[in-house]
Short mmCIF file of C-alpha atoms in Angstrom, two decimals:
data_model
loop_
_atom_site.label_atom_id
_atom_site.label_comp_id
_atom_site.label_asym_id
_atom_site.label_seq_id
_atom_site.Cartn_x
_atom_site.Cartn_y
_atom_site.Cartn_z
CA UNK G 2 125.59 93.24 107.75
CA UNK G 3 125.46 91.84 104.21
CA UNK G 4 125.40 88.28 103.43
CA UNK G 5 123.31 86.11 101.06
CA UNK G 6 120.94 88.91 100.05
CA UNK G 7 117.33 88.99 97.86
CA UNK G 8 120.12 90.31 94.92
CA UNK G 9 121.68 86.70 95.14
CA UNK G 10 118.20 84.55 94.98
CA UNK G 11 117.80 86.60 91.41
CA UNK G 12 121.07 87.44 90.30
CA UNK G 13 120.51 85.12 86.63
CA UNK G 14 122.10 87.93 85.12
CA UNK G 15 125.10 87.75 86.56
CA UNK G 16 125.83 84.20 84.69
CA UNK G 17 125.93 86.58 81.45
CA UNK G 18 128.46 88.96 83.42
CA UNK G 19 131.46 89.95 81.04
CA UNK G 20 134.39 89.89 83.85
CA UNK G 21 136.49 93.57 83.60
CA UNK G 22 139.00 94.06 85.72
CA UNK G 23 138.64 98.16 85.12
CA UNK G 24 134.98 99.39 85.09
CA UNK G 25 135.99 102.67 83.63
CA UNK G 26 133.36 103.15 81.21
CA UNK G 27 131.04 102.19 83.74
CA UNK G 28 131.75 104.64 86.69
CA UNK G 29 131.35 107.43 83.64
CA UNK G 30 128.37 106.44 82.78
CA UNK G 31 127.26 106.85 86.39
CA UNK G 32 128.70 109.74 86.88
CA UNK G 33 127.36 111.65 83.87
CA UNK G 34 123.70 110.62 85.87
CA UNK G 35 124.95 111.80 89.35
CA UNK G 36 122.16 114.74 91.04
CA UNK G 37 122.15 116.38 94.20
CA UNK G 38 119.17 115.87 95.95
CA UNK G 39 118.45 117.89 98.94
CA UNK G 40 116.06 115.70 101.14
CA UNK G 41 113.08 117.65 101.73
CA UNK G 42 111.43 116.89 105.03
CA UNK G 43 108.41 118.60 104.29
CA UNK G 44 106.94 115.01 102.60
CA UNK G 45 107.84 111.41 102.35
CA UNK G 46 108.01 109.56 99.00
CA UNK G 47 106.30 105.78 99.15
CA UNK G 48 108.94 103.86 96.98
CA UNK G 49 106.69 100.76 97.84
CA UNK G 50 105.52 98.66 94.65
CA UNK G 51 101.88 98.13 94.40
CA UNK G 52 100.68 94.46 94.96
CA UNK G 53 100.18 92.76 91.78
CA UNK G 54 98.31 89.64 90.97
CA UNK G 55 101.76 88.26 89.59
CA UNK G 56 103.78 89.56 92.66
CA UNK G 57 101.71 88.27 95.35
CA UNK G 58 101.56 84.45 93.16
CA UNK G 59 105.30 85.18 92.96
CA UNK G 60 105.49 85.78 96.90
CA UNK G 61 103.00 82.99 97.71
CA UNK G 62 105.34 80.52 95.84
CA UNK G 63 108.49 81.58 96.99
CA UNK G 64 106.74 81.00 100.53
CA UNK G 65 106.66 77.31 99.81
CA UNK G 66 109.17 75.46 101.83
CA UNK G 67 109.92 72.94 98.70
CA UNK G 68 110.01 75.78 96.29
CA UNK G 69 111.82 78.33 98.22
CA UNK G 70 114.40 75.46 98.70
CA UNK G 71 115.06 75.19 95.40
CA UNK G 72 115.43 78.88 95.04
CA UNK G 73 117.97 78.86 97.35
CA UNK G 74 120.05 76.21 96.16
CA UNK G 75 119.86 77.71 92.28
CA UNK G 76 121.34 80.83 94.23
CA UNK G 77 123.99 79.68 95.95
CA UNK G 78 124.81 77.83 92.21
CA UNK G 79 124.84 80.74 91.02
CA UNK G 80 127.14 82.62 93.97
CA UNK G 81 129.80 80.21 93.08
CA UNK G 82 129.48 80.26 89.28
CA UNK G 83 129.84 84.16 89.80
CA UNK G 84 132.77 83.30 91.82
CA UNK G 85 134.43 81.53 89.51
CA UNK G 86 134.07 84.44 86.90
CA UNK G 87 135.87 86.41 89.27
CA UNK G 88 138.46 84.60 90.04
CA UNK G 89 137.56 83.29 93.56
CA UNK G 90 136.45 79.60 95.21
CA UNK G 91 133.48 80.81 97.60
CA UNK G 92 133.63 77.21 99.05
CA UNK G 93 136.99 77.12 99.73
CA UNK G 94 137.59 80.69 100.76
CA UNK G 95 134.45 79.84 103.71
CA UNK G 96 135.99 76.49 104.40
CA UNK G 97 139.65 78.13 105.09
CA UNK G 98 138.22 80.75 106.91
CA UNK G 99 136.03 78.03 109.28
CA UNK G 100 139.06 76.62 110.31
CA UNK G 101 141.57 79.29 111.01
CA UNK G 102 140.16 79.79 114.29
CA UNK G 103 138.50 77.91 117.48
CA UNK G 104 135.24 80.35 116.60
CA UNK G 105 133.16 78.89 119.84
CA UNK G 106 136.60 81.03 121.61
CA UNK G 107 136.46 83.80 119.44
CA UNK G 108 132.66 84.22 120.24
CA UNK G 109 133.06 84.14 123.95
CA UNK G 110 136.08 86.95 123.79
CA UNK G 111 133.52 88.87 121.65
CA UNK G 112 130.01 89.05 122.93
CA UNK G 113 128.77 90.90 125.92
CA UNK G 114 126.69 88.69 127.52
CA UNK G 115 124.23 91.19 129.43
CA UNK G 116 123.47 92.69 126.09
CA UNK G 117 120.14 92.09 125.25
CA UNK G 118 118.95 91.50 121.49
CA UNK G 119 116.17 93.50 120.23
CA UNK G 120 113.37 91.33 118.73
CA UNK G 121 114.14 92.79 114.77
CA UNK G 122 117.46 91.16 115.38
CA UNK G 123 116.40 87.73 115.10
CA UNK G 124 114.38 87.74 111.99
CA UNK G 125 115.59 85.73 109.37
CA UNK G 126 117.44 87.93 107.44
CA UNK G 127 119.43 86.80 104.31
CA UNK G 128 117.82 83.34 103.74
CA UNK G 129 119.70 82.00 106.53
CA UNK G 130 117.33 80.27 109.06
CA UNK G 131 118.84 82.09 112.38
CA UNK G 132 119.41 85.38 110.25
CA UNK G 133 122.57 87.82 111.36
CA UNK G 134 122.88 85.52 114.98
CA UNK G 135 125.03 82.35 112.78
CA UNK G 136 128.21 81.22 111.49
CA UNK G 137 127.13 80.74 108.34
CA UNK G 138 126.16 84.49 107.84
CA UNK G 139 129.15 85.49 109.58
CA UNK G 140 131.90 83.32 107.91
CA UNK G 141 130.40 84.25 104.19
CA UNK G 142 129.69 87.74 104.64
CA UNK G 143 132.81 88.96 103.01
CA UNK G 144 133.22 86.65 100.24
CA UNK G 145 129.98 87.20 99.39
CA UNK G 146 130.16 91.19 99.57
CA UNK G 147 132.50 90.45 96.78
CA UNK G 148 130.13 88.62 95.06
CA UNK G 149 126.63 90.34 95.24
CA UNK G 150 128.96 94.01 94.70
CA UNK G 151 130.56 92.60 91.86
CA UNK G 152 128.43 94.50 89.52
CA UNK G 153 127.85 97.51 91.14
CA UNK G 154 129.12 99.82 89.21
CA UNK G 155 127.22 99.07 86.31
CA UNK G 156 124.01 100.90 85.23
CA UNK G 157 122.70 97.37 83.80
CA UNK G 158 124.15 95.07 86.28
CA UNK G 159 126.04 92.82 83.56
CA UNK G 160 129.74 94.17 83.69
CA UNK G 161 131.25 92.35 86.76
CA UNK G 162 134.77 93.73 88.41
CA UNK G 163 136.34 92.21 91.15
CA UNK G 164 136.58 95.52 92.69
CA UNK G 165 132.92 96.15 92.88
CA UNK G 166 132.83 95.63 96.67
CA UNK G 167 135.99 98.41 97.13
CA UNK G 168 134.35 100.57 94.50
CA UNK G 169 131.34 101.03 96.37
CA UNK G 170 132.79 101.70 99.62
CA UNK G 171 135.08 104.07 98.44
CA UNK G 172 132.40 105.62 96.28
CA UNK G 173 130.77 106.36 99.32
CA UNK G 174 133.80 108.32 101.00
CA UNK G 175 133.97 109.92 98.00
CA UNK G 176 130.34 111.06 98.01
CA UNK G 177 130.54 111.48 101.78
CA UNK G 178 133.58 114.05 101.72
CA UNK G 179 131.94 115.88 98.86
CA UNK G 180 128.50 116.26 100.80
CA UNK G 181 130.46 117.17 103.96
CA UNK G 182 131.95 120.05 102.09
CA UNK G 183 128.92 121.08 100.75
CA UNK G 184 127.56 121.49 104.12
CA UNK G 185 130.61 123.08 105.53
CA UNK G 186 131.74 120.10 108.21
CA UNK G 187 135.00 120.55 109.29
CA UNK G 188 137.10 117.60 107.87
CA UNK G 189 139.33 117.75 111.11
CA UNK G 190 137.31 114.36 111.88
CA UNK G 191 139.12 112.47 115.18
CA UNK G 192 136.56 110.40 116.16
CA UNK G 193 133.87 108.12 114.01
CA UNK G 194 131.39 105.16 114.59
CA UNK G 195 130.52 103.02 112.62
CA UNK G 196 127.27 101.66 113.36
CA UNK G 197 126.54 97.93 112.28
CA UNK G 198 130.00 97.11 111.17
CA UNK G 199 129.14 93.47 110.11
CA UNK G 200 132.97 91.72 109.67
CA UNK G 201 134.65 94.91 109.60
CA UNK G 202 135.05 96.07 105.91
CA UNK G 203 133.19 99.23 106.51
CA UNK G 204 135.13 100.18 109.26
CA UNK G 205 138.24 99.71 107.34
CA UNK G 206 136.93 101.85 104.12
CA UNK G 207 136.34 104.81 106.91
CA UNK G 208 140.50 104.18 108.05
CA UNK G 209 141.36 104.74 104.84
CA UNK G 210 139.14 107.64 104.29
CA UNK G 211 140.02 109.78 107.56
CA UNK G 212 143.21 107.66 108.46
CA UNK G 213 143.91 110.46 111.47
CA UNK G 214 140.20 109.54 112.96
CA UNK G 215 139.53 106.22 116.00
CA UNK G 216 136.72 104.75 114.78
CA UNK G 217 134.44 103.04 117.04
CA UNK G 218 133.24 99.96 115.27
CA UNK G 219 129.55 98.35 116.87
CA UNK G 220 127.75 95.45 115.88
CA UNK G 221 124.80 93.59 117.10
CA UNK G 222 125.81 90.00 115.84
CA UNK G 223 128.41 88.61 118.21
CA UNK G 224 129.70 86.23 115.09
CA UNK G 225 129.80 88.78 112.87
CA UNK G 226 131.84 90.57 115.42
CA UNK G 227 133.94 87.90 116.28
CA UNK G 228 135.31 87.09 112.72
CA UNK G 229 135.75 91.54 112.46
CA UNK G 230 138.16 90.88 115.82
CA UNK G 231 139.91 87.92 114.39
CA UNK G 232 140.73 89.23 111.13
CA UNK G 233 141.55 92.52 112.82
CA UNK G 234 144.21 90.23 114.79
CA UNK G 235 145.04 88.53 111.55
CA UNK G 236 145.89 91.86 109.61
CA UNK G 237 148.14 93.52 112.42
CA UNK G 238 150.05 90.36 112.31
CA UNK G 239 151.07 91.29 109.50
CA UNK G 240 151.44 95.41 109.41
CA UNK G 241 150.48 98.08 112.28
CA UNK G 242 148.30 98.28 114.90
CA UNK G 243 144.61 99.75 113.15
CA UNK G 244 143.14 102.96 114.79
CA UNK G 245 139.61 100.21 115.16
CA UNK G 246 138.03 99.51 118.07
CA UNK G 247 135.08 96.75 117.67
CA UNK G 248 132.80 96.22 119.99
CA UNK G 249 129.51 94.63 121.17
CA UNK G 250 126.64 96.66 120.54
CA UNK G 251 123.58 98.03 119.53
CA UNK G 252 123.21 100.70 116.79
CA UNK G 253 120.31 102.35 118.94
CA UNK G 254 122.12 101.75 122.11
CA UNK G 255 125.59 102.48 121.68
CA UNK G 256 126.39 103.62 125.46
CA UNK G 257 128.94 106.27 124.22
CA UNK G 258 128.86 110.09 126.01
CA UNK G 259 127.13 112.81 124.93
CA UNK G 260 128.90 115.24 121.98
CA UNK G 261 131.68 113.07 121.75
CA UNK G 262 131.89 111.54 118.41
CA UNK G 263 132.16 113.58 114.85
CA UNK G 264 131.00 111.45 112.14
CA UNK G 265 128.70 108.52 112.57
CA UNK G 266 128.88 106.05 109.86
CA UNK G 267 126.09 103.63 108.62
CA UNK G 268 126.80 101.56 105.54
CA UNK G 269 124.22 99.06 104.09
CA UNK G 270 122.58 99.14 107.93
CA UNK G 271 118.77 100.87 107.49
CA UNK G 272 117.18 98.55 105.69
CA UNK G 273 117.58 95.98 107.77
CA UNK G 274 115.70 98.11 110.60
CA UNK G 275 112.30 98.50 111.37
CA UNK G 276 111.06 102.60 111.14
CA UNK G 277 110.27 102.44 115.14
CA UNK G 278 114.28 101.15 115.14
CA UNK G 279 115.62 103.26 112.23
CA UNK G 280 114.17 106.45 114.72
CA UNK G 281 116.23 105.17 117.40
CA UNK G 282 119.09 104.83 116.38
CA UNK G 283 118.96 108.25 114.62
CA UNK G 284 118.00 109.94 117.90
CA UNK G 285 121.22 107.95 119.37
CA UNK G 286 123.03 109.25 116.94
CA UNK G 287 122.10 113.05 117.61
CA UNK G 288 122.68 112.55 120.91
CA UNK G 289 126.35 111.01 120.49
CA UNK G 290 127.79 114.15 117.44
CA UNK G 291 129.36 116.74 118.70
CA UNK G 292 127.87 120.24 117.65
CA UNK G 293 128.83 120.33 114.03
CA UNK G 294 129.25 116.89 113.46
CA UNK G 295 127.36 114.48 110.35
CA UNK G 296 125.50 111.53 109.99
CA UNK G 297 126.08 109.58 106.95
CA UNK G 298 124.48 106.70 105.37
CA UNK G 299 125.22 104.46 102.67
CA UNK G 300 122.02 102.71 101.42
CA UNK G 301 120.68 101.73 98.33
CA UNK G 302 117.99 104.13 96.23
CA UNK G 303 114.80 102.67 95.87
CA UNK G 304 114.48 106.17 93.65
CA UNK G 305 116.90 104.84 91.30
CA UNK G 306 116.84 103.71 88.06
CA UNK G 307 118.64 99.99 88.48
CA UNK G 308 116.19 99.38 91.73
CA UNK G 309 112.97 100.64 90.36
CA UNK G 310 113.95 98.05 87.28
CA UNK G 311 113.98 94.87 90.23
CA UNK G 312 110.75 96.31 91.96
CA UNK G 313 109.23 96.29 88.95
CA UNK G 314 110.03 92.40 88.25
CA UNK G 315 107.27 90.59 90.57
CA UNK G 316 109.62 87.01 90.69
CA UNK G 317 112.69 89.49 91.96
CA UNK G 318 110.87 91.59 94.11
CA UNK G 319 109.59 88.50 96.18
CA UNK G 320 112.39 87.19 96.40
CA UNK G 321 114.14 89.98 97.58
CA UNK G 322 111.59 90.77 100.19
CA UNK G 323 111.99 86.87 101.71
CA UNK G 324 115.07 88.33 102.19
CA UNK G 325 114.84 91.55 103.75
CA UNK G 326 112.26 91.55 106.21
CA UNK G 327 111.99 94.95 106.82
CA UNK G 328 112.52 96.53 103.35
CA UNK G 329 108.97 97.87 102.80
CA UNK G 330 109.75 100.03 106.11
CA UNK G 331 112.64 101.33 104.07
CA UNK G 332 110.96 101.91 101.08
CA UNK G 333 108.54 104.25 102.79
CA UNK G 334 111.11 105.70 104.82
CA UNK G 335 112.36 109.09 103.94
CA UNK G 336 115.74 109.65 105.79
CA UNK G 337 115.78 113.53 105.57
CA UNK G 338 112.43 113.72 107.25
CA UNK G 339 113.21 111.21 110.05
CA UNK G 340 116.79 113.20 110.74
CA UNK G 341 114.90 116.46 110.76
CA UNK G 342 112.00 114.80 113.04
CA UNK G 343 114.88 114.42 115.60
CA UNK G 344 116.72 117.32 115.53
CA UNK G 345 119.03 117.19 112.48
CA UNK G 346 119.62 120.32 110.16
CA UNK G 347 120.91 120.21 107.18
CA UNK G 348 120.06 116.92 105.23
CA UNK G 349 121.70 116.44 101.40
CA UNK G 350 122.39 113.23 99.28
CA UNK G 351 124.08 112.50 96.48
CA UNK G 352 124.10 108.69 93.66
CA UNK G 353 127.28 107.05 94.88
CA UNK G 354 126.85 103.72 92.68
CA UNK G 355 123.55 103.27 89.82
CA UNK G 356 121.48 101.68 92.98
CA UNK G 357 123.11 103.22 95.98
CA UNK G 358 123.41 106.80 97.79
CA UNK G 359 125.31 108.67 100.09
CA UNK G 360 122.95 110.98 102.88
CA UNK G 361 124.52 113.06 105.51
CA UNK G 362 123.07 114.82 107.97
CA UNK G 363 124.12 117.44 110.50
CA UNK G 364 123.90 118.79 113.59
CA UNK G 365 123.67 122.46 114.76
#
């Protein structure tokens, strides 16, 4: 899923970064601020900013091709400067990746070719001019998870850590295993999807988390899905066969059976969905959990401090919105509500980073 995001087009901070290696200090800062939140379903909070005269000049200008050009260009600038404070050559890390494999191959072996696209699926997400459906996306969306995580950690976005990507994944199957207890799911978990797996690195946080679980990996983007396959290939090479099955396929749509899976997984996935397809694909996956079984989702919290600080800033909020088109449907979408609407019970979140969260939702 992720690639160049609306963080990257006004990350200037991040050129003031101080590189640690260990974000202690950080992650206790955090945690002192962590709250359980049970979602109530009896109203929906509108996290959407209201139009300003300064936002809407901000969003006019941005929609400039010569000036959004620009924009672009200063952010990628800035993606490799960040790289470099991190230790890592985005060019050449792209560049060696582009030609480890016959991709046009890899692409064929991946995609299902009767699998039709929804019409979301083509917008432009990410800056890139064919969206999630292009090489470019796919072969950077790693590195540049890196990158645009870097700082995740931090309540103020400064203190960069080359771990920021892993830290918020495994924050999340931290949070996740705490909320599951909470709401009494059996951790026996044997089988998980994870819904819009992008290149594979949510998938693999999940193996680590319930290593005795097959996860079912889907994703929409046949490129993205190709590189997830070859660097699946590349990885038990070197070490043992993974427990990961990636395939071809739509969140909302995922052609599994009835009550057969126990934990469905969606990191970084719902606000990249229209509401209309952010229903769907939590009736699909009610209808896939097994009595007993949990939804969880990783998103970031437009309730937060860190996000209300960007949505506030009318230059940064434009730009992340020619970035995202569907983020004002998820900042008016309330997730408890919607899992409730379709049959969910229990619905609980808890802070797993200073601008995401962790939700889970179960089933009776």
């Amino acid at each position: 899923m992720s690639a160049l995001t609306g963080e990257s087009l006004y990350c200037s901070r991040s050129s003031r970064g101080k590189l640690h290696r260990e974000n202690t200090h950080a992650q206790v800062r955090c945690s002192r601020r962590q709250t359980e939140r049970l979602c109530a379903a009896a109203h929906a909070t509108r996290i959407e900013p209201e139009p300003t005269l300064f936002s809407i000049g901000a969003e006019k200008l941005l929609s400039l091709p010569p000036v959004y050009a620009v924009a672009l260009k200063q952010a990628r600038k800035k993606i490799c400067d960040r790289g470099h404070q991190l230790g890592i050559d985005f060019q050449a890390e792209v560049a060696k990746l582009r030609q480890a494999a016959d991709w046009n191959t890899e692409l064929h072996a991946a995609q299902d070719p009767d699998l039709q696209l929804p019409a979301y699926f083509k917008a432009k997400f990410h800056a890139y001019s064919e969206g999630n459906l292009s090489w470019e996306a796919a072969l950077e969306a790693s590195v540049i998870s890196q990158f645009v995580h870097a700082s995740v950690m931090d309540p103020e976005g400064k203190v960069m850590s080359a771990k920021g990507d892993a830290d918020l994944r495994s924050s999340y199957s931290s949070k996740l295993r705490a909320l599951m207890q909470q709401a009494s799911v059996k951790p026996d978990i044997k089988q998980i999807v994870d819904l819009g797996c992008s290149t594979g690195l949510s998938s693999l946080e999940l193996n680590r988390a319930f290593p005795q679980a097959h996860i079912t990996a889907l994703e929409l983007s046949p490129y993205f899905l190709a590189v997830a396959k070859f660097a699946q290939r590349q990885r038990q090479d070197r070490s043992s066969a993974e427990p990961i099955t990636f395939c071809h396929a739509a969140a909302e749509h995922t052609q599994l059976p009835d009550s057969s899976q126990d934990l469905v997984s969606a990191c970084l996935v719902f606000h990249e969905l229209p509401q209309s397809a952010a229903k769907e694909v939590m009736q699909e996956a009610h209808r896939i959990l097994r009595p007993g079984g949990a939804l969880a989702v990783m998103e970031m919290n437009p309730q937060s401090p860190y996000f209300q600080r960007r949505l506030s800033n009318p230059f940064a909020y434009a730009a992340f919105r020619s970035t995202e088109p569907f983020l004002l449907d998820y900042l008016s979408l309330d997730l408890g509500q919607l899992a409730k609407s379709v049959g969910f019970a229990h619905a609980s979140e808890l802070d797993s980073t200073p601008s995401h969260k962790t939700f889970l939702a179960c089933k009776e």
